[in-house]
Amino acid sequence: MPEAMVETRASDATRSASTQVVDVAVVGAGFAGLYILHRLRKAGFSAVVLEEAADVGGTWYWNRYPGARCDIQTIDYSYTFDPELEKAWTWSEKYATQPEILRYLGFVADRYDLRRDIRFGTKVKQATWDDTTDRWLITTDNGASVSCRYYIMATGCLSAPKPPEIDGVKDFKGEIYFTGRWPHDGVNLKGKRVAVIGTGSSGIQSIPMFAQDAAHITVFQRTPNFALPAHNGPQPAERKTMLEGDRAAYREQARWSMAGVPYPQQTVVSWQLSDAERRERFEKAWAAGDLVHILTQLWADQGVDVDGNAIVADLIREKIREVVKDPEIAAALTPHDHPFGAKRPCLDTNYYATYNQPNVTLVNLRQEPIQAITATGIVTDKRSFDVDIIVFATGFDAMTGAIMAVHPISGRGGKSLSSVWAGGPQTYLGLTVAGFPNLFMITGPGSPSVLSNMAVSIEQHADWVVDRLVALRDAGFTTMEATETAQAGWARHMADCATLTLHRLANTWYTGANVPGKAQGVMPYTGGVGPYRSICNEVVAQGMLGFKLTGPNVAEQCNDGEVVRLQPDVRLVLGMLAQMNLPPIETMGAQGARDFLNEFNKARPAGRPVGEVGDGMLQGADGPLPYKLYRPATSGPHPIVVYFHGGGWVLGDQQSDDPFCRDMCRRTGMIFVSVGYRHAPEHRFPAAAEDGYAATRWIAEHTTELGGTPGRLLVAGWSAGGNIAAVTCQLARDRGGPEIAGQLLVSPVTDCSFDRPSYSENGTGYFLTRGLMYWFWDLYCSPADRTDPRVAPLRGKLDGLPPAFIATSEFDPLRDEGIAYAEALAKAGVPVEQLKARGQFHSSFTMVDVIITGVNGRMKMAQALRRFADLPADASERTPPPREINVAAG
Ligand code: NAP
């Protein structure tokens, strides 16, 4: 029996006659509300949609300004849940206009007979959770209140227009319009003097249209934005063919992509391409007229690295200068204060060319801020402009505005959502909020939403929510509520994701910076649509991880915890490795494992350029050894870091950690000499240790020839290389030098014991396994030798060693022995700095340009090496990053 019927009978006596009782109430009849209503009905729930507007459409109902179109290709910006619907509707253009999209949504509403459950012209005034009945009570400004078990916000991300925030608006005697609330019967601009404030997507789409009709148009621009030509027209044949070739596969690829549009992941990095190759890619993207293409398909580092991004940004700036004839206007229109894509770029038709028209004036508010709006127009610091019409294209209180500001929402114990979110939105998965049972948000803050193709994200959210409601009903549960632990974990994961992209480097509505006084932090989930979908699925697969479920006749269930504890890029890499289903490395044999590693390394991004890379031979403990030298581009001499690669004393060589050596050479401004020490099983203990020491001594003796600074020798190593570096310091102390100024040990092997917790906690599933470590040890060192400090430096004498920086990773079997070494060194009076990297795995710091979240750790390592060498803190050859804002949402 549908729950609504039970509720009606049970509560009729106590509820006012004007209360509508349903299983689910949904706010908003846009893309999200329509689909969720359809799904709810199919699942047998009674539902009502409350919609302020007079018809369906949501954002497409309100945003009717001239030029309004979608800027994701319509082929992708469509529902995909019903193949018959897809066949029944054909879009006329690559980017449909607002009227066509509105017709489409009306068509969908009719096709599935949705209107009968939508209360139009009905604004929600208040929503209150009732702890005694476990239901939401919704009051409205039009007709019956609603009592519902579940309350779903399908309110859209950009639906609460922002107030103008300019003095004197009320004094203006002319007409005032907001792009986000454009009159349904249009506005006659013929012969009028029009002012437009704002140059975001709405301004950029509408300004060329206004300029066609108005006598004069004056654009008041505070911040120039990147805009790209849409090249609108018929649907591109290439994508249509792709879709029609295999519709299901096309849609599935979109669902698992990063942005909700089926584009592959780029792996080529900018510095691997010549100028000509980069330009060719850029021109192709420019001609494609597709935001997702240009944002994701140029080179892998464009969205995550300031330098890789600057190349695209410069090419776009060049395009602006080519189009805009007046150099001063071109300069004013050229964005400089944010990386390309960090602020939402726009898709335009003739935007920049419009400024060549004689009836268009650009006012640069950075040079002459608006003082006030007067009865006749707009006054800046320098001039006054008399106008007939002012159009505010000033944007929205995005992401949270529609949910929080539109009506008070009170959760468990009367807790208000506004106060819970006062410091920024707190959510679990962007779908739910702790303390607000049975409240769901479709594309809420904390979900990919505005950083994705909304159509794809909406379907994923609606499906996830309705599937959960069905599962709850089947199991007899009536409430579902996120736990505080899960929510705090999600905030951490959001912040981790935000460090990966450049969104944190711009003041935008993504971060709340466009609304004065709003808490700032990156609000949408930046980890990508596909990864997000897999996380939502994982929550379910792990028994509703992070949710408390209750019901009248069932035992409470609470599987508390955090769904993602790994750094987002580590999670992706481990997921990819798991999919490859590789045999354990220890089953490959030593040569097989070396061959595998060589192949594996070929797929990684090439290391970044340094001043010079050279090869040479040095003297090891028992004969010559190869080395690779990385020299900074700055003039020398430079301190030398003797580097020992990882690979369990068995794998790798002097170039297997090439990207790491390059990166550290750039960051430290020091020479890195990577030593090709001998390997097991051909050369067992103590060959590697003795080679490490001998190589260090040789390098010390040849410092000047190598271009090094005398007396400034350091050692570094990763994994087994960290072991050799640590051992080298002990041998140098005991055997009369050389003098070592500092040691950098990255996830080092320091002991022969396998019983520390990290060996069991992280023994499988994190690439370096317990089994692989056993194998390395067996190949290198017989059990009788394992307590020798030349392989277990933790068991050696520790005083009098050079200062150390020791980095360990949370999800690494070697974590605890690295920490133990740091603690033991400190106890012995050695200056030690520790980095305990949260969410990282054994290879995080050496997978340069793959594990982007490893950058901060390498920055700290570089700073430590420079301190050890008595150099000033910063040696960066990179462009200093722009000012960063708080990355955490809330
Ligand atoms: P927006 O991107 O927030 O742009 C608002 C503009 O108004 C900015 O240029 C802003 O300058 C300016 N502004 C705000 N307050 C101001 C003030 N007090 N004085 C002077 N200037 C002021 O808003 P939007 O253009 O409406 O677009 C919002 C989002 O909606 C877009 O990013 C996009 O996601 C979506 N949208 C999509 C389409 C589409 O093609 N499908 C069309 C329209 C909108 P500052 O940058 O200095 O703050």
GROMACS .gro file of C-alpha atoms in nm, residues 281-572:
model
  292
  281ARG     CA    1   4.538   2.171  -3.104
  282PHE     CA    2   4.423   2.512  -2.991
  283GLU     CA    3   4.301   2.621  -3.336
  284LYS     CA    4   4.108   2.296  -3.369
  285ALA     CA    5   3.945   2.357  -3.032
  286TRP     CA    6   3.871   2.719  -3.119
  287ALA     CA    7   3.705   2.610  -3.442
  288ALA     CA    8   3.506   2.341  -3.262
  289GLY     CA    9   3.312   2.600  -3.063
  290ASP     CA   10   3.272   2.370  -2.767
  291LEU     CA   11   3.355   2.464  -2.408
  292VAL     CA   12   3.411   2.108  -2.288
  293HIS     CA   13   3.645   2.044  -2.580
  294ILE     CA   14   3.863   2.346  -2.517
  295LEU     CA   15   3.856   2.296  -2.140
  296THR     CA   16   3.962   1.932  -2.149
  297GLN     CA   17   4.119   1.832  -2.480
  298LEU     CA   18   4.424   2.053  -2.530
  299TRP     CA   19   4.677   1.907  -2.288
  300ALA     CA   20   4.653   1.721  -1.961
  301ASP     CA   21   4.795   1.999  -1.743
  302GLN     CA   22   4.571   2.282  -1.867
  303GLY     CA   23   4.319   2.250  -1.586
  304VAL     CA   24   4.552   2.159  -1.303
  305ASP     CA   25   4.870   2.355  -1.354
  306VAL     CA   26   4.917   2.731  -1.367
  307ASP     CA   27   5.184   2.713  -1.637
  308GLY     CA   28   4.993   2.468  -1.859
  309ASN     CA   29   4.688   2.687  -1.822
  310ALA     CA   30   4.872   3.009  -1.903
  311ILE     CA   31   4.954   2.877  -2.252
  312VAL     CA   32   4.584   2.839  -2.338
  313ALA     CA   33   4.496   3.170  -2.178
  314ASP     CA   34   4.761   3.351  -2.385
  315LEU     CA   35   4.633   3.196  -2.707
  316ILE     CA   36   4.281   3.314  -2.627
  317ARG     CA   37   4.406   3.663  -2.546
  318GLU     CA   38   4.566   3.668  -2.887
  319LYS     CA   39   4.228   3.588  -3.044
  320ILE     CA   40   4.063   3.876  -2.857
  321ARG     CA   41   4.329   4.117  -2.986
  322GLU     CA   42   4.275   3.988  -3.341
  323VAL     CA   43   3.902   4.062  -3.332
  324VAL     CA   44   3.876   4.388  -3.137
  325LYS     CA   45   4.007   4.674  -3.350
  326ASP     CA   46   4.073   4.932  -3.079
  327PRO     CA   47   4.378   4.811  -2.880
  328GLU     CA   48   4.265   4.990  -2.566
  329ILE     CA   49   3.924   4.823  -2.576
  330ALA     CA   50   4.087   4.490  -2.658
  331ALA     CA   51   4.312   4.528  -2.354
  332ALA     CA   52   4.016   4.609  -2.131
  333LEU     CA   53   3.828   4.301  -2.257
  334THR     CA   54   4.123   4.071  -2.199
  335PRO     CA   55   4.107   3.868  -1.878
  336HIS     CA   56   4.418   3.860  -1.665
  337ASP     CA   57   4.305   3.794  -1.311
  338HIS     CA   58   4.220   3.423  -1.329
  339PRO     CA   59   4.330   3.104  -1.501
  340PHE     CA   60   4.123   3.000  -1.801
  341GLY     CA   61   3.838   2.779  -1.679
  342ALA     CA   62   3.879   2.871  -1.312
  343LYS     CA   63   3.594   3.113  -1.364
  344ARG     CA   64   3.312   2.985  -1.584
  345PRO     CA   65   3.413   3.071  -1.943
  346CYS     CA   66   3.141   3.175  -2.186
  347LEU     CA   67   3.033   3.071  -2.530
  348ASP     CA   68   2.946   3.364  -2.749
  349THR     CA   69   2.822   3.471  -3.087
  350ASN     CA   70   2.999   3.788  -3.208
  351TYR     CA   71   3.070   3.909  -2.857
  352TYR     CA   72   3.412   4.065  -2.910
  353ALA     CA   73   3.323   4.191  -3.260
  354THR     CA   74   3.030   4.380  -3.109
  355TYR     CA   75   3.278   4.622  -2.954
  356ASN     CA   76   3.380   4.731  -3.307
  357GLN     CA   77   3.029   4.870  -3.358
  358PRO     CA   78   2.996   5.249  -3.326
  359ASN     CA   79   2.687   5.217  -3.104
  360VAL     CA   80   2.871   5.018  -2.833
  361THR     CA   81   3.074   5.167  -2.548
  362LEU     CA   82   3.275   4.968  -2.296
  363VAL     CA   83   3.320   5.114  -1.949
  364ASN     CA   84   3.600   4.955  -1.753
  365LEU     CA   85   3.481   4.961  -1.393
  366ARG     CA   86   3.828   4.874  -1.271
  367GLN     CA   87   3.931   5.220  -1.386
  368GLU     CA   88   3.610   5.406  -1.311
  369PRO     CA   89   3.389   5.225  -1.059
  370ILE     CA   90   3.016   5.297  -1.051
  371GLN     CA   91   2.934   5.555  -0.787
  372ALA     CA   92   2.559   5.538  -0.811
  373ILE     CA   93   2.255   5.495  -1.023
  374THR     CA   94   2.062   5.818  -1.057
  375ALA     CA   95   1.722   5.911  -1.196
  376THR     CA   96   1.865   5.937  -1.547
  377GLY     CA   97   2.142   5.682  -1.562
  378ILE     CA   98   2.472   5.566  -1.419
  379VAL     CA   99   2.749   5.776  -1.268
  380THR     CA  100   3.106   5.647  -1.246
  381ASP     CA  101   3.411   5.805  -1.088
  382LYS     CA  102   3.482   5.981  -1.415
  383ARG     CA  103   3.162   6.021  -1.618
  384SER     CA  104   2.787   6.000  -1.618
  385PHE     CA  105   2.581   5.803  -1.869
  386ASP     CA  106   2.219   5.889  -1.938
  387VAL     CA  107   2.027   5.578  -2.037
  388ASP     CA  108   1.668   5.465  -2.090
  389ILE     CA  109   1.710   5.106  -1.979
  390ILE     CA  110   1.940   4.931  -1.733
  391VAL     CA  111   1.990   4.558  -1.769
  392PHE     CA  112   2.141   4.376  -1.475
  393ALA     CA  113   2.332   4.071  -1.593
  394THR     CA  114   2.487   4.052  -1.249
  395GLY     CA  115   2.439   3.683  -1.178
  396PHE     CA  116   2.304   3.470  -0.900
  397ASP     CA  117   2.344   3.370  -0.540
  398ALA     CA  118   2.463   3.042  -0.682
  399MET     CA  119   2.442   2.687  -0.548
  400THR     CA  120   2.309   2.772  -0.202
  401GLY     CA  121   2.087   3.070  -0.280
  402ALA     CA  122   1.789   2.879  -0.409
  403ILE     CA  123   1.803   2.621  -0.134
  404MET     CA  124   1.879   2.835   0.165
  405ALA     CA  125   1.761   3.186   0.095
  406VAL     CA  126   1.433   3.100  -0.068
  407HIS     CA  127   1.271   2.963   0.247
  408PRO     CA  128   1.367   2.868   0.599
  409ILE     CA  129   1.435   2.497   0.634
  410SER     CA  130   1.436   2.356   0.987
  411GLY     CA  131   1.571   2.010   1.051
  412ARG     CA  132   1.598   1.784   1.352
  413GLY     CA  133   1.548   1.969   1.681
  414GLY     CA  134   1.455   2.287   1.495
  415LYS     CA  135   1.806   2.332   1.357
  416SER     CA  136   1.802   2.586   1.074
  417LEU     CA  137   1.982   2.515   0.749
  418SER     CA  138   2.087   2.880   0.721
  419SER     CA  139   2.273   2.861   1.050
  420VAL     CA  140   2.427   2.521   0.969
  421TRP     CA  141   2.549   2.665   0.639
  422ALA     CA  142   2.648   3.006   0.773
  423GLY     CA  143   3.015   2.924   0.720
  424GLY     CA  144   2.953   2.759   0.381
  425PRO     CA  145   2.747   2.461   0.266
  426GLN     CA  146   2.803   2.137   0.455
  427THR     CA  147   2.674   1.826   0.281
  428TYR     CA  148   2.732   1.459   0.235
  429LEU     CA  149   2.777   1.389  -0.136
  430GLY     CA  150   2.609   1.719  -0.215
  431LEU     CA  151   2.287   1.525  -0.172
  432THR     CA  152   2.206   1.534   0.198
  433VAL     CA  153   2.284   1.728   0.515
  434ALA     CA  154   2.344   1.584   0.863
  435GLY     CA  155   2.061   1.686   1.094
  436PHE     CA  156   1.812   1.714   0.807
  437PRO     CA  157   1.664   1.367   0.765
  438ASN     CA  158   1.495   1.279   0.438
  439LEU     CA  159   1.602   1.606   0.277
  440PHE     CA  160   1.768   1.565  -0.061
  441MET     CA  161   1.921   1.812  -0.299
  442ILE     CA  162   1.949   1.750  -0.670
  443THR     CA  163   2.284   1.887  -0.793
  444GLY     CA  164   2.343   2.057  -0.459
  445PRO     CA  165   2.668   2.214  -0.339
  446GLY     CA  166   2.919   1.935  -0.295
  447SER     CA  167   2.815   1.756  -0.614
  448PRO     CA  168   2.962   1.804  -0.966
  449SER     CA  169   2.654   2.005  -1.073
  450VAL     CA  170   2.768   2.326  -1.239
  451LEU     CA  171   3.104   2.179  -1.336
  452SER     CA  172   2.928   1.917  -1.542
  453ASN     CA  173   2.669   1.863  -1.807
  454MET     CA  174   2.370   1.925  -1.582
  455ALA     CA  175   2.148   1.683  -1.773
  456VAL     CA  176   2.378   1.392  -1.689
  457SER     CA  177   2.426   1.497  -1.328
  458ILE     CA  178   2.055   1.550  -1.273
  459GLU     CA  179   1.970   1.202  -1.398
  460GLN     CA  180   2.240   1.045  -1.182
  461HIS     CA  181   2.116   1.227  -0.872
  462ALA     CA  182   1.750   1.162  -0.935
  463ASP     CA  183   1.817   0.792  -1.001
  464TRP     CA  184   2.031   0.759  -0.689
  465VAL     CA  185   1.773   0.928  -0.467
  466VAL     CA  186   1.471   0.740  -0.599
  467ASP     CA  187   1.656   0.408  -0.587
  468ARG     CA  188   1.739   0.480  -0.223
  469LEU     CA  189   1.378   0.564  -0.141
  470VAL     CA  190   1.268   0.236  -0.296
  471ALA     CA  191   1.531   0.044  -0.099
  472LEU     CA  192   1.428   0.217   0.225
  473ARG     CA  193   1.064   0.133   0.163
  474ASP     CA  194   1.148  -0.229   0.083
  475ALA     CA  195   1.347  -0.262   0.405
  476GLY     CA  196   1.088  -0.088   0.623
  477PHE     CA  197   1.297   0.222   0.693
  478THR     CA  198   1.132   0.560   0.699
  479THR     CA  199   1.425   0.795   0.761
  480MET     CA  200   1.767   0.836   0.612
  481GLU     CA  201   2.016   1.086   0.749
  482ALA     CA  202   2.382   1.158   0.682
  483THR     CA  203   2.614   1.122   0.980
  484GLU     CA  204   2.842   1.402   1.095
  485THR     CA  205   3.147   1.179   1.034
  486ALA     CA  206   3.047   1.117   0.675
  487GLN     CA  207   2.975   1.484   0.619
  488ALA     CA  208   3.307   1.598   0.767
  489GLY     CA  209   3.484   1.337   0.554
  490TRP     CA  210   3.310   1.469   0.245
  491ALA     CA  211   3.422   1.824   0.327
  492ARG     CA  212   3.780   1.698   0.349
  493HIS     CA  213   3.746   1.512   0.022
  494MET     CA  214   3.595   1.822  -0.141
  495ALA     CA  215   3.888   2.029  -0.020
  496ASP     CA  216   4.133   1.766  -0.147
  497CYS     CA  217   3.963   1.771  -0.487
  498ALA     CA  218   3.970   2.150  -0.492
  499THR     CA  219   4.347   2.150  -0.456
  500LEU     CA  220   4.363   1.954  -0.781
  501THR     CA  221   4.206   2.214  -1.005
  502LEU     CA  222   4.255   2.585  -1.053
  503HIS     CA  223   3.906   2.687  -0.945
  504ARG     CA  224   4.044   2.796  -0.610
  505LEU     CA  225   4.244   3.066  -0.785
  506ALA     CA  226   3.953   3.277  -0.905
  507ASN     CA  227   3.691   3.488  -0.736
  508THR     CA  228   3.373   3.347  -0.882
  509TRP     CA  229   3.027   3.234  -0.805
  510TYR     CA  230   3.175   2.883  -0.780
  511THR     CA  231   3.337   3.002  -0.459
  512GLY     CA  232   3.067   3.236  -0.334
  513ALA     CA  233   3.292   3.536  -0.402
  514ASN     CA  234   3.030   3.713  -0.615
  515VAL     CA  235   2.795   3.771  -0.323
  516PRO     CA  236   2.917   4.020  -0.062
  517GLY     CA  237   2.942   3.857   0.280
  518LYS     CA  238   2.889   3.502   0.155
  519ALA     CA  239   3.120   3.237   0.302
  520GLN     CA  240   3.385   3.144   0.050
  521GLY     CA  241   3.504   2.803  -0.065
  522VAL     CA  242   3.482   2.595  -0.381
  523MET     CA  243   3.117   2.480  -0.374
  524PRO     CA  244   3.082   2.233  -0.662
  525TYR     CA  245   3.257   1.897  -0.647
  526THR     CA  246   3.567   1.927  -0.864
  527GLY     CA  247   3.656   1.557  -0.872
  528GLY     CA  248   3.460   1.479  -1.190
  529VAL     CA  249   3.130   1.322  -1.286
  530GLY     CA  250   3.251   0.963  -1.335
  531PRO     CA  251   3.448   0.948  -1.008
  532TYR     CA  252   3.154   1.104  -0.827
  533ARG     CA  253   2.913   0.846  -0.968
  534SER     CA  254   3.141   0.566  -0.854
  535ILE     CA  255   3.156   0.716  -0.504
  536CYS     CA  256   2.776   0.734  -0.482
  537ASN     CA  257   2.761   0.370  -0.592
  538GLU     CA  258   3.025   0.278  -0.337
  539VAL     CA  259   2.818   0.432  -0.057
  540VAL     CA  260   2.538   0.192  -0.147
  541ALA     CA  261   2.768  -0.105  -0.202
  542GLN     CA  262   2.913  -0.049   0.145
  543GLY     CA  263   2.570  -0.075   0.309
  544MET     CA  264   2.473   0.293   0.298
  545LEU     CA  265   2.805   0.407   0.435
  546GLY     CA  266   2.770   0.732   0.626
  547PHE     CA  267   2.394   0.713   0.670
  548LYS     CA  268   2.172   0.638   0.963
  549LEU     CA  269   1.848   0.458   0.869
  550THR     CA  270   1.552   0.421   1.101
  551GLY     CA  271   1.201   0.284   1.076
  552PRO     CA  272   0.914   0.205   1.316
  553ASN     CA  273   0.945  -0.172   1.299
  554VAL     CA  274   1.310  -0.229   1.212
  555ALA     CA  275   1.634  -0.202   1.402
  556GLU     CA  276   1.825   0.120   1.340
  557GLN     CA  277   2.113   0.083   1.096
  558CYS     CA  278   2.416   0.310   1.098
  559ASN     CA  279   2.719   0.219   0.901
  560ASP     CA  280   2.925   0.521   0.997
  561GLY     CA  281   3.241   0.623   0.816
  562GLU     CA  282   3.398   0.822   0.536
  563VAL     CA  283   3.351   0.705   0.182
  564VAL     CA  284   3.676   0.847   0.044
  565ARG     CA  285   3.988   0.861   0.254
  566LEU     CA  286   4.236   0.846  -0.031
  567GLN     CA  287   4.336   1.161  -0.214
  568PRO     CA  288   4.113   1.186  -0.523
  569ASP     CA  289   4.392   1.132  -0.774
  570VAL     CA  290   4.530   0.839  -0.573
  571ARG     CA  291   4.185   0.686  -0.579
  572LEU     CA  292   4.169   0.726  -0.957
   0.00000   0.00000   0.00000
